[in-house]
Tab-separated table of C-alpha atoms in Angstrom:
chain	number	residue	atom	x	y	z
A	18	MET	CA	123.380	-115.353	22.897
A	19	SER	CA	122.392	-118.949	23.353
A	20	ASP	CA	125.342	-121.312	22.867
A	21	LYS	CA	123.224	-123.526	20.613
A	22	ARG	CA	123.595	-122.932	16.887
A	23	VAL	CA	119.975	-122.735	15.814
A	24	TYR	CA	118.646	-121.819	12.372
A	25	SER	CA	114.958	-121.046	12.520
A	26	ASP	CA	112.389	-118.997	10.651
A	27	ASN	CA	110.288	-118.714	13.800
A	28	PRO	CA	109.932	-114.922	14.323
A	29	ARG	CA	110.006	-115.303	18.126
A	30	VAL	CA	113.265	-117.253	17.994
A	31	LEU	CA	114.713	-114.699	15.595
A	32	ALA	CA	113.574	-111.855	17.851
A	33	VAL	CA	115.395	-113.303	20.869
A	34	GLN	CA	118.553	-113.970	18.829
A	35	THR	CA	118.432	-110.459	17.347
A	36	LEU	CA	117.865	-108.807	20.728
A	37	ALA	CA	120.837	-110.659	22.212
A	38	LYS	CA	123.090	-109.416	19.398
A	39	ILE	CA	121.835	-105.842	19.797
A	40	LYS	CA	122.447	-106.017	23.553
A	41	ASN	CA	125.979	-107.095	22.627
A	42	GLY	CA	126.564	-103.950	20.527
A	43	ALA	CA	124.888	-104.462	17.138
A	44	TYR	CA	122.721	-101.665	15.694
A	45	SER	CA	119.025	-102.514	15.822
A	46	ASN	CA	118.063	-101.339	12.335
A	47	LEU	CA	121.063	-102.974	10.619
A	48	GLN	CA	120.750	-106.235	12.546
A	49	LEU	CA	117.016	-106.447	11.899
A	50	ASN	CA	117.395	-105.763	8.174
A	51	GLN	CA	120.079	-108.437	7.956
A	52	VAL	CA	117.878	-111.032	9.677
A	53	ILE	CA	114.921	-110.223	7.413
A	54	LYS	CA	117.129	-110.649	4.319
A	55	GLN	CA	118.543	-113.967	5.524
A	56	HIS	CA	115.224	-115.665	6.334
A	57	GLN	CA	112.127	-116.564	4.385
A	58	LEU	CA	109.452	-114.744	6.360
A	59	SER	CA	105.876	-113.849	5.549
A	60	GLU	CA	104.865	-110.198	5.858
A	61	ALA	CA	103.038	-111.051	9.084
A	62	ASP	CA	106.167	-112.689	10.537
A	63	LYS	CA	108.317	-109.715	9.489
A	64	ARG	CA	105.910	-107.401	11.296
A	65	LEU	CA	105.912	-109.561	14.426
A	66	LEU	CA	109.719	-109.816	14.428
A	67	THR	CA	110.116	-106.058	13.996
A	68	THR	CA	107.483	-105.296	16.637
A	69	LEU	CA	109.086	-107.622	19.184
A	70	VAL	CA	112.621	-106.321	18.645
A	71	TYR	CA	111.764	-102.633	18.786
A	72	GLY	CA	109.215	-103.110	21.548
A	73	VAL	CA	111.655	-104.839	23.889
A	74	ILE	CA	114.425	-102.312	23.271
A	75	GLN	CA	112.101	-99.339	23.719
A	76	HIS	CA	110.721	-100.585	27.042
A	77	ARG	CA	113.785	-102.369	28.424
A	78	MET	CA	113.996	-100.386	31.697
A	79	THR	CA	110.273	-100.915	32.342
A	80	PHE	CA	110.614	-104.652	31.757
A	81	GLU	CA	113.660	-104.824	34.003
A	82	TYR	CA	111.615	-103.171	36.770
A	83	TRP	CA	108.701	-105.557	36.225
A	84	LEU	CA	110.826	-108.717	36.019
A	85	ALA	CA	113.113	-107.976	38.987
A	86	PRO	CA	110.837	-109.404	41.742
A	87	PHE	CA	110.513	-112.700	39.857
A	88	VAL	CA	114.193	-113.374	39.180
A	89	GLY	CA	115.724	-111.793	42.285
A	90	ASP	CA	119.517	-112.067	42.408
A	91	LYS	CA	119.624	-115.184	40.238
A	92	LYS	CA	122.016	-114.826	37.315
A	93	ILE	CA	120.326	-115.806	34.065
A	94	ASP	CA	121.644	-115.936	30.519
A	95	ALA	CA	121.199	-112.701	28.558
A	96	TRP	CA	119.092	-114.410	25.879
A	97	VAL	CA	116.742	-115.841	28.526
A	98	ARG	CA	116.230	-112.336	29.888
A	99	GLU	CA	115.451	-111.104	26.356
A	100	LEU	CA	112.970	-113.966	25.951
A	101	LEU	CA	111.195	-113.035	29.200
A	102	TYR	CA	111.133	-109.377	28.170
A	103	SER	CA	109.592	-110.331	24.814
A	104	ALA	CA	106.911	-112.350	26.609
A	105	ILE	CA	106.097	-109.420	28.915
A	106	PHE	CA	105.981	-107.093	25.921
A	107	GLN	CA	103.422	-109.314	24.212
A	108	MET	CA	101.340	-109.510	27.391
A	109	LYS	CA	101.285	-105.744	27.939
A	110	PHE	CA	101.312	-104.290	24.433
A	111	LEU	CA	99.947	-106.888	21.961
A	112	ASP	CA	96.326	-107.374	22.965
A	113	LYS	CA	95.476	-109.717	20.070
A	114	ILE	CA	97.642	-112.579	21.412
A	115	PRO	CA	96.075	-114.596	24.276
A	116	GLU	CA	98.223	-115.025	27.383
A	117	HIS	CA	98.257	-118.830	27.136
A	118	ALA	CA	99.573	-118.576	23.554
A	119	ILE	CA	102.317	-116.163	24.654
A	120	PHE	CA	103.348	-118.556	27.428
A	121	ASN	CA	103.327	-121.621	25.179
A	122	GLU	CA	105.311	-119.916	22.399
A	123	SER	CA	107.863	-118.471	24.842
A	124	ILE	CA	108.397	-121.830	26.535
A	125	GLU	CA	108.896	-123.430	23.121
A	126	VAL	CA	111.527	-120.795	22.224
A	127	ALA	CA	113.280	-121.523	25.540
A	128	LYS	CA	113.486	-125.223	24.607
A	129	ILE	CA	114.710	-124.465	21.066
A	130	LEU	CA	117.480	-122.108	22.182
A	131	GLY	CA	118.245	-123.803	25.498
A	132	HIS	CA	117.321	-127.152	27.020
A	133	VAL	CA	114.567	-128.762	29.086
A	134	GLY	CA	115.766	-127.042	32.256
A	135	THR	CA	115.581	-123.628	30.588
A	136	GLY	CA	112.053	-124.410	29.487
A	137	LYS	CA	111.055	-125.290	33.056
A	138	TYR	CA	112.630	-122.107	34.425
A	139	VAL	CA	110.842	-119.908	31.876
A	140	THR	CA	107.592	-121.773	32.569
A	141	ALA	CA	107.875	-121.085	36.298
A	142	ILE	CA	108.641	-117.378	35.814
A	143	LEU	CA	105.799	-116.824	33.357
A	144	HIS	CA	103.251	-118.668	35.490
A	145	ASN	CA	104.299	-116.607	38.525
A	146	ILE	CA	103.821	-113.429	36.481
A	147	GLY	CA	100.415	-114.710	35.364
A	148	ARG	CA	99.328	-115.373	38.956
A	149	GLN	CA	100.821	-112.329	40.694
A	150	GLY	CA	100.719	-109.692	37.957
A	151	LEU	CA	103.319	-106.971	37.412
A	152	ARG	CA	103.976	-104.296	40.008
A	153	SER	CA	102.822	-100.738	39.373
A	154	THR	CA	105.239	-97.903	38.649
A	155	SER	CA	103.182	-95.822	41.109
A	156	ASP	CA	105.235	-97.553	43.797
A	157	ILE	CA	108.152	-95.327	42.678
A	158	LYS	CA	107.709	-92.136	44.688
A	159	GLU	CA	110.346	-89.906	43.042
A	160	PRO	CA	108.652	-88.364	39.931
A	161	ILE	CA	111.684	-88.258	37.619
A	162	GLN	CA	112.751	-91.766	38.560
A	163	ARG	CA	109.193	-92.969	37.907
A	164	LEU	CA	109.135	-91.215	34.514
A	165	SER	CA	112.514	-92.787	33.729
A	166	ILE	CA	111.160	-96.290	34.365
A	167	GLU	CA	107.848	-95.633	32.577
A	168	ARG	CA	109.484	-94.252	29.418
A	169	SER	CA	112.694	-96.294	29.613
A	170	LEU	CA	114.969	-93.279	29.445
A	171	PRO	CA	118.000	-92.500	31.623
A	172	ILE	CA	117.383	-89.969	34.373
A	173	TRP	CA	120.133	-87.624	33.122
A	174	LEU	CA	118.444	-87.318	29.714
A	175	ILE	CA	115.027	-86.560	31.205
A	176	GLU	CA	116.531	-83.953	33.538
A	177	GLU	CA	118.360	-82.358	30.610
A	178	LEU	CA	115.211	-82.203	28.477
A	179	ILE	CA	113.205	-80.708	31.342
A	180	SER	CA	115.844	-78.043	31.985
A	181	GLN	CA	115.793	-77.082	28.290
A	182	ASN	CA	112.086	-77.376	27.472
A	183	GLY	CA	110.157	-77.413	30.742
A	184	GLU	CA	108.389	-80.384	32.311
A	185	GLU	CA	105.090	-80.111	30.419
A	186	THR	CA	106.742	-80.026	26.976
A	187	THR	CA	109.133	-82.830	27.932
A	188	ARG	CA	106.316	-85.065	29.147
A	189	ALA	CA	104.405	-84.443	25.895
A	190	MET	CA	107.526	-85.377	23.945
A	191	LEU	CA	108.175	-88.522	25.963
A	192	GLU	CA	104.526	-89.575	25.584
A	193	THR	CA	105.278	-90.469	21.942
A	194	ILE	CA	108.930	-91.453	22.169
A	195	ASN	CA	108.188	-95.199	22.166
A	196	ASP	CA	105.596	-95.175	19.397
A	197	ALA	CA	106.375	-97.376	16.407
A	198	PRO	CA	108.316	-95.458	13.738
A	199	GLN	CA	106.474	-94.776	10.515
A	200	GLN	CA	107.866	-95.992	7.196
A	201	SER	CA	108.424	-92.964	4.986
A	202	ILE	CA	109.825	-92.582	1.495
A	203	ARG	CA	111.090	-89.803	-0.743
A	204	VAL	CA	110.136	-89.897	-4.408
A	205	ASN	CA	113.104	-89.797	-6.757
A	206	THR	CA	111.847	-87.013	-9.012
A	207	THR	CA	114.752	-87.665	-11.389
A	208	LEU	CA	112.977	-90.836	-12.533
A	209	ALA	CA	109.316	-90.486	-11.582
A	210	SER	CA	106.571	-88.124	-10.480
A	211	ASP	CA	104.787	-88.399	-7.154
A	212	LYS	CA	101.724	-89.796	-8.914
A	213	GLU	CA	103.738	-92.449	-10.751
A	214	VAL	CA	105.281	-93.658	-7.486
A	215	GLU	CA	101.849	-93.713	-5.818
A	216	GLN	CA	100.584	-95.921	-8.645
A	217	ALA	CA	103.662	-98.163	-8.649
A	218	LEU	CA	103.317	-98.811	-4.917
A	219	ALA	CA	99.560	-99.340	-5.196
A	220	THR	CA	100.249	-102.022	-7.805
A	221	GLU	CA	102.399	-103.779	-5.215
A	222	LYS	CA	99.592	-103.494	-2.607
A	223	PHE	CA	101.199	-100.725	-0.549
A	224	THR	CA	99.144	-97.892	0.925
A	225	THR	CA	100.527	-94.349	0.656
A	226	VAL	CA	99.618	-91.156	2.502
A	227	LYS	CA	101.138	-87.879	1.359
A	228	SER	CA	103.501	-86.300	3.891
A	229	ARG	CA	102.450	-83.131	5.691
A	230	VAL	CA	106.093	-82.458	6.568
A	231	ALA	CA	108.159	-82.659	3.371
A	232	ALA	CA	107.721	-82.403	-0.393
A	233	HIS	CA	107.716	-85.533	-2.593
A	234	ALA	CA	107.313	-87.692	0.509
A	235	TYR	CA	104.862	-90.354	1.652
A	236	ILE	CA	104.055	-92.503	4.658
A	237	VAL	CA	103.895	-96.077	3.385
A	238	SER	CA	102.246	-99.130	4.957
A	239	GLY	CA	101.391	-102.614	3.811
A	240	GLY	CA	104.828	-104.217	3.772
A	241	HIS	CA	108.588	-103.742	3.752
A	242	VAL	CA	108.962	-101.107	1.039
A	243	ALA	CA	112.721	-101.688	0.639
A	244	GLY	CA	111.761	-105.025	-0.914
A	245	SER	CA	109.501	-103.439	-3.520
A	246	LYS	CA	110.144	-103.243	-7.246
A	247	ALA	CA	109.721	-99.455	-7.047
A	248	PHE	CA	112.593	-99.303	-4.545
A	249	HIS	CA	114.756	-101.664	-6.604
A	250	ASP	CA	114.155	-99.585	-9.739
A	251	GLY	CA	115.243	-96.392	-7.961
A	252	LEU	CA	111.871	-94.659	-8.075
A	253	LEU	CA	112.057	-93.947	-4.344
A	254	THR	CA	114.280	-94.158	-1.317
A	255	LEU	CA	113.637	-94.696	2.369
A	256	GLN	CA	114.102	-91.499	4.367
A	257	ASP	CA	112.423	-90.026	7.418
A	258	GLU	CA	110.281	-86.997	6.631
A	259	SER	CA	112.186	-84.662	8.956
A	260	ALA	CA	115.509	-85.829	7.490
A	261	MET	CA	114.397	-84.280	4.196
A	262	LEU	CA	114.120	-80.797	5.731
A	263	PRO	CA	117.820	-79.773	5.729
A	264	VAL	CA	118.046	-80.082	1.937
A	265	GLU	CA	114.717	-78.276	1.522
A	266	SER	CA	116.270	-75.457	3.577
A	267	MET	CA	119.276	-75.013	1.265
A	268	ARG	CA	117.449	-72.661	-1.118
A	269	LEU	CA	118.769	-74.442	-4.196
A	270	THR	CA	118.036	-71.782	-6.790
A	271	GLU	CA	119.306	-71.895	-10.378
A	272	ASN	CA	122.190	-69.620	-9.333
A	273	VAL	CA	123.620	-72.340	-7.075
A	274	LYS	CA	126.343	-74.199	-8.991
A	275	THR	CA	128.671	-75.697	-6.363
A	276	ILE	CA	127.569	-77.672	-3.317
A	277	LEU	CA	129.465	-79.429	-0.548
A	278	ASP	CA	127.885	-82.169	1.567
A	279	ALA	CA	130.431	-82.227	4.363
A	280	ALA	CA	129.360	-85.413	6.187
A	281	ALA	CA	127.391	-87.196	3.521
A	282	ALA	CA	127.087	-90.928	4.270
A	283	PRO	CA	124.990	-92.902	3.646
A	284	GLY	CA	123.894	-90.450	0.965
A	285	GLY	CA	120.203	-89.823	1.603
A	286	LYS	CA	120.591	-86.053	1.654
A	287	THR	CA	123.282	-86.108	-1.072
A	288	THR	CA	120.923	-87.822	-3.499
A	289	GLN	CA	118.116	-85.494	-2.443
A	290	ILE	CA	120.330	-82.541	-3.386
A	291	ALA	CA	121.159	-84.218	-6.714
A	292	GLN	CA	117.507	-84.631	-7.673
A	293	SER	CA	116.803	-80.997	-6.694
A	294	VAL	CA	119.379	-79.292	-8.943
A	295	GLY	CA	120.093	-78.928	-12.646
A	296	GLU	CA	122.596	-80.825	-14.783
A	297	ASN	CA	125.333	-78.181	-14.555
A	298	VAL	CA	125.670	-78.371	-10.760
A	299	THR	CA	128.497	-80.234	-9.025
A	300	ILE	CA	128.056	-81.856	-5.615
A	301	THR	CA	131.094	-82.840	-3.575
A	302	ALA	CA	130.232	-85.466	-0.960
A	303	LEU	CA	132.642	-86.234	1.867
A	304	ASP	CA	132.932	-88.864	4.537
A	305	ILE	CA	135.784	-89.929	6.745
A	306	HIS	CA	135.374	-93.663	5.980
A	307	GLU	CA	135.909	-95.383	2.627
A	308	HIS	CA	133.185	-97.992	3.270
A	309	LYS	CA	130.675	-95.192	3.867
A	310	ILE	CA	131.728	-93.468	0.655
A	311	LYS	CA	130.797	-96.741	-1.065
A	312	LEU	CA	127.319	-96.471	0.483
A	313	ILE	CA	126.904	-92.997	-1.016
A	314	ARG	CA	127.944	-94.294	-4.444
A	315	SER	CA	125.632	-97.295	-4.140
A	316	ASN	CA	122.638	-95.116	-3.266
A	317	ALA	CA	123.494	-92.682	-6.060
A	318	GLU	CA	123.697	-95.538	-8.590
A	319	ARG	CA	120.338	-96.998	-7.577
A	320	LEU	CA	118.730	-93.554	-7.903
A	321	HIS	CA	120.545	-92.737	-11.174
A	322	VAL	CA	122.194	-89.504	-9.970
A	323	THR	CA	125.870	-90.517	-9.984
A	324	GLU	CA	126.890	-88.014	-12.657
A	325	LYS	CA	126.227	-85.057	-10.351
A	326	ILE	CA	128.029	-86.420	-7.278
A	327	HIS	CA	131.795	-86.480	-6.687
A	328	THR	CA	132.738	-88.465	-3.593
A	329	ARG	CA	135.897	-88.138	-1.546
A	330	VAL	CA	137.266	-89.662	1.650
A	331	LEU	CA	138.050	-86.659	3.835
A	332	ASP	CA	137.558	-85.453	7.401
A	333	ALA	CA	135.376	-82.333	7.055
A	334	ARG	CA	137.654	-80.526	9.513
A	335	LYS	CA	140.374	-80.643	6.850
A	336	VAL	CA	138.295	-78.991	4.140
A	337	PRO	CA	140.110	-75.589	4.267
A	338	THR	CA	143.535	-77.174	3.757
A	339	GLU	CA	142.548	-79.985	1.378
A	340	ILE	CA	139.948	-78.337	-0.885
A	341	ASP	CA	140.865	-75.176	-2.746
A	342	GLN	CA	137.336	-74.258	-3.771
A	343	LYS	CA	134.486	-72.064	-2.561
A	344	PHE	CA	130.946	-73.432	-2.477
A	345	ASP	CA	127.611	-71.669	-2.954
A	346	ARG	CA	125.979	-74.059	-0.486
A	347	ILE	CA	127.364	-76.324	2.211
A	348	LEU	CA	125.310	-78.914	4.064
A	349	VAL	CA	126.713	-79.749	7.490
A	350	ASP	CA	124.637	-82.672	8.714
A	351	VAL	CA	126.961	-83.458	11.577
A	352	PRO	CA	127.542	-86.660	13.554
A	353	CYS	CA	125.395	-86.348	16.676
A	354	SER	CA	124.018	-88.214	19.672
A	355	GLY	CA	120.935	-89.178	17.662
A	356	PHE	CA	118.398	-88.601	20.432
A	357	GLY	CA	115.875	-87.521	17.814
A	358	LEU	CA	115.940	-91.101	16.484
A	359	LEU	CA	114.769	-92.883	19.625
A	360	ARG	CA	111.858	-94.545	17.819
A	361	ARG	CA	114.093	-95.815	15.019
A	362	LYS	CA	117.258	-96.589	17.009
A	363	PRO	CA	115.931	-97.087	20.538
A	364	GLU	CA	119.109	-98.673	21.918
A	365	ILE	CA	121.080	-95.398	21.792
A	366	ARG	CA	119.310	-94.177	24.952
A	367	TYR	CA	121.149	-96.748	27.051
A	368	ASP	CA	124.771	-96.247	26.051
A	369	LYS	CA	125.245	-92.480	25.655
A	370	THR	CA	126.109	-90.020	28.428
A	371	LEU	CA	126.077	-86.258	28.886
A	372	ALA	CA	129.855	-86.333	28.436
A	373	ASP	CA	129.322	-87.942	25.009
A	374	VAL	CA	126.944	-85.125	24.092
A	375	GLU	CA	129.477	-82.476	25.106
A	376	ASN	CA	132.261	-84.204	23.159
A	377	LEU	CA	130.048	-84.358	20.087
A	378	ALA	CA	129.183	-80.651	20.410
A	379	HIS	CA	132.906	-79.867	20.336
A	380	LEU	CA	133.354	-81.956	17.167
A	381	GLN	CA	130.292	-80.363	15.564
A	382	PHE	CA	131.633	-76.879	16.153
A	383	GLU	CA	135.020	-77.863	14.706
A	384	ILE	CA	133.371	-79.147	11.519
A	385	LEU	CA	131.137	-76.091	11.130
A	386	ASP	CA	133.997	-73.710	11.892
A	387	SER	CA	136.275	-75.404	9.345
A	388	VAL	CA	133.925	-75.682	6.370
A	389	SER	CA	132.722	-72.095	6.815
A	390	GLN	CA	136.025	-70.955	5.319
A	391	ASN	CA	134.957	-72.460	1.982
A	392	VAL	CA	131.647	-70.632	1.569
A	393	THR	CA	131.261	-68.012	-1.154
A	394	ASP	CA	130.224	-64.471	-0.244
A	395	ASN	CA	126.439	-64.509	0.176
A	396	GLY	CA	126.605	-68.312	0.175
A	397	MET	CA	124.835	-70.448	2.766
A	398	ILE	CA	125.529	-73.214	5.232
A	399	VAL	CA	122.699	-75.413	6.439
A	400	TYR	CA	123.607	-77.016	9.770
A	401	SER	CA	121.491	-79.952	10.916
A	402	THR	CA	121.367	-82.716	13.494
A	403	CYS	CA	119.028	-85.565	14.349
A	404	THR	CA	119.130	-84.788	18.052
A	405	ILE	CA	116.866	-82.812	20.395
A	406	LEU	CA	119.524	-81.545	22.797
A	407	ARG	CA	120.457	-77.872	22.643
A	408	GLN	CA	124.144	-78.517	23.398
A	409	GLU	CA	124.454	-79.935	19.873
A	410	ASN	CA	122.011	-77.516	18.285
A	411	ASP	CA	121.425	-73.937	19.452
A	412	ASP	CA	124.622	-73.816	21.515
A	413	VAL	CA	126.811	-74.762	18.539
A	414	ILE	CA	125.190	-72.071	16.391
A	415	THR	CA	125.539	-69.435	19.131
A	416	LYS	CA	129.217	-70.286	19.578
A	417	PHE	CA	129.776	-70.139	15.817
A	418	LEU	CA	128.139	-66.728	15.421
A	419	LEU	CA	130.162	-65.309	18.307
A	420	LYS	CA	133.325	-66.244	16.422
A	421	HIS	CA	132.107	-65.416	12.902
A	422	SER	CA	130.691	-61.921	12.604
A	423	ASP	CA	130.804	-62.397	8.815
A	424	PHE	CA	127.843	-64.802	9.067
A	425	GLU	CA	124.227	-64.235	10.070
A	426	LEU	CA	121.448	-66.600	11.066
A	427	VAL	CA	118.572	-66.402	8.569
A	428	PRO	CA	115.139	-68.076	8.810
A	429	THR	CA	115.099	-71.778	7.991
A	430	GLN	CA	112.587	-72.342	5.206
A	431	THR	CA	110.811	-75.585	4.310
A	432	SER	CA	108.476	-76.516	1.472
A	433	LYS	CA	105.501	-77.028	3.803
A	434	ASN	CA	106.286	-73.878	5.843
A	435	LEU	CA	106.559	-75.807	9.104
A	436	LYS	CA	105.974	-73.940	12.353
A	437	PRO	CA	105.291	-70.602	10.592
A	438	ASN	CA	104.632	-68.748	13.850
A	439	ARG	CA	107.837	-69.737	15.613
A	440	SER	CA	109.783	-66.870	17.166
A	441	GLU	CA	113.249	-68.195	16.269
A	442	ASN	CA	115.057	-68.473	12.941
A	443	VAL	CA	116.166	-72.046	13.577
A	444	LEU	CA	113.782	-74.979	13.224
A	445	HIS	CA	113.298	-77.504	16.024
A	446	VAL	CA	111.255	-80.562	15.077
A	447	TYR	CA	110.437	-82.720	18.097
A	448	PRO	CA	109.233	-86.338	17.840
A	449	ASN	CA	105.722	-85.417	19.001
A	450	ASP	CA	105.291	-82.537	16.526
A	451	TYR	CA	104.597	-84.643	13.432
A	452	GLN	CA	105.375	-88.217	14.560
A	453	THR	CA	108.727	-88.006	12.765
A	454	ASP	CA	112.333	-88.179	13.915
A	455	GLY	CA	113.481	-85.227	15.986
A	456	PHE	CA	115.585	-82.789	13.953
A	457	PHE	CA	117.260	-79.396	14.160
A	458	VAL	CA	117.992	-77.143	11.182
A	459	ALA	CA	119.785	-73.791	11.151
A	460	THR	CA	120.573	-71.681	8.076
A	461	LEU	CA	123.658	-69.460	8.077
A	462	GLN	CA	124.438	-66.926	5.343
A	463	ARG	CA	127.818	-65.365	4.694
A	464	LYS	CA	127.591	-61.596	4.480
A	465	ILE	CA	128.851	-59.779	1.422
A	466	PRO	CA	131.960	-57.809	2.499
A	467	THR	CA	131.154	-54.093	2.766
A	468	ASP	CA	134.178	-53.154	0.669
A	469	SER	CA	132.794	-55.150	-2.283
A	470	VAL	CA	129.352	-53.551	-2.205
């Protein structure tokens, strides 16, 4: 961060400040939302701020490669680097802004956040880039290294995806990995119909397109929908389309009376369950952190479904010893590496390792193994992650079934019958399938003991 304490509503200044904080460990989506709330920005400025922040993070390795010849070994402040990256992003990806305007605005930001000397340095770098151009990635001879720089993904992750999916499928996936995330909502059917929400958003000048992935879902454009009256009134909630699929897969029939959401925060899926069941159903929602339990309660209050949800601070691995109850359905939406969320949380690609993935897979199995003891006979567990790596998905399920012969893997069902011709019972949703987050869903059913038949 720049040492100067600067308050500005200039979206380019805010972008550089936000990027510096994210580089220092802040989460992109949370930091960006906080900045938008704290500043009086027009819709156009909000869009520019969001585009700059996500664009720089998504392409950071590419920009580092492009900028390297111009800065050499010179040590520059982190915020200055972010400023130069944001200028390169505008030059390469925002064709409606003339180069001279990009240069002038960037130099002005350098003066605001730094001093005259910083402005001169940024001026010199940008003019050199303008004269010489940016080097081609075709200069990188090793194919995987070149793909890594072009898509801004670590080599280990690309190699892992290729080993699991093949090179052609991986390249198709990575082709879309840096696209802008779509804004999607789920209608709160407890309070409103799909049509009523369409009309409410239209009144506020939003455009809606019905989801082809999930029920009661829309892609929304035309502004920041979390600031809408419809959102404030609880008629809808923000949720990625693929994140709605685990609850759709729970087969919530009228015979289902008890439900456990084993890792529930921030409550998107918990509230989705609540709006999908009758009044006489109880939902127990767990999380290991008290502040996250408060998020679940807050979301439930806004959506008017608090009476169905009982929250509790508890590590899901302690369910068998702490909860003396069997459940008809258990949702196990486990903590994961999040590599299905690269559009929405692009910074995670830079700070996670294969060792992290393997550690998470161990935790995921422990959670699934533990809560399975609290499933009724013929009851179901839906296991889901927002990652695209098989260590956390298929491998966890395979390991579980090897230990638990009293469970079987049954076909994962969704309202839109996604991938009907797939050969496997589990559901893999990759980012390029429907332009959604990547997700994995598996449905496990406990067998009825033969001696009770």
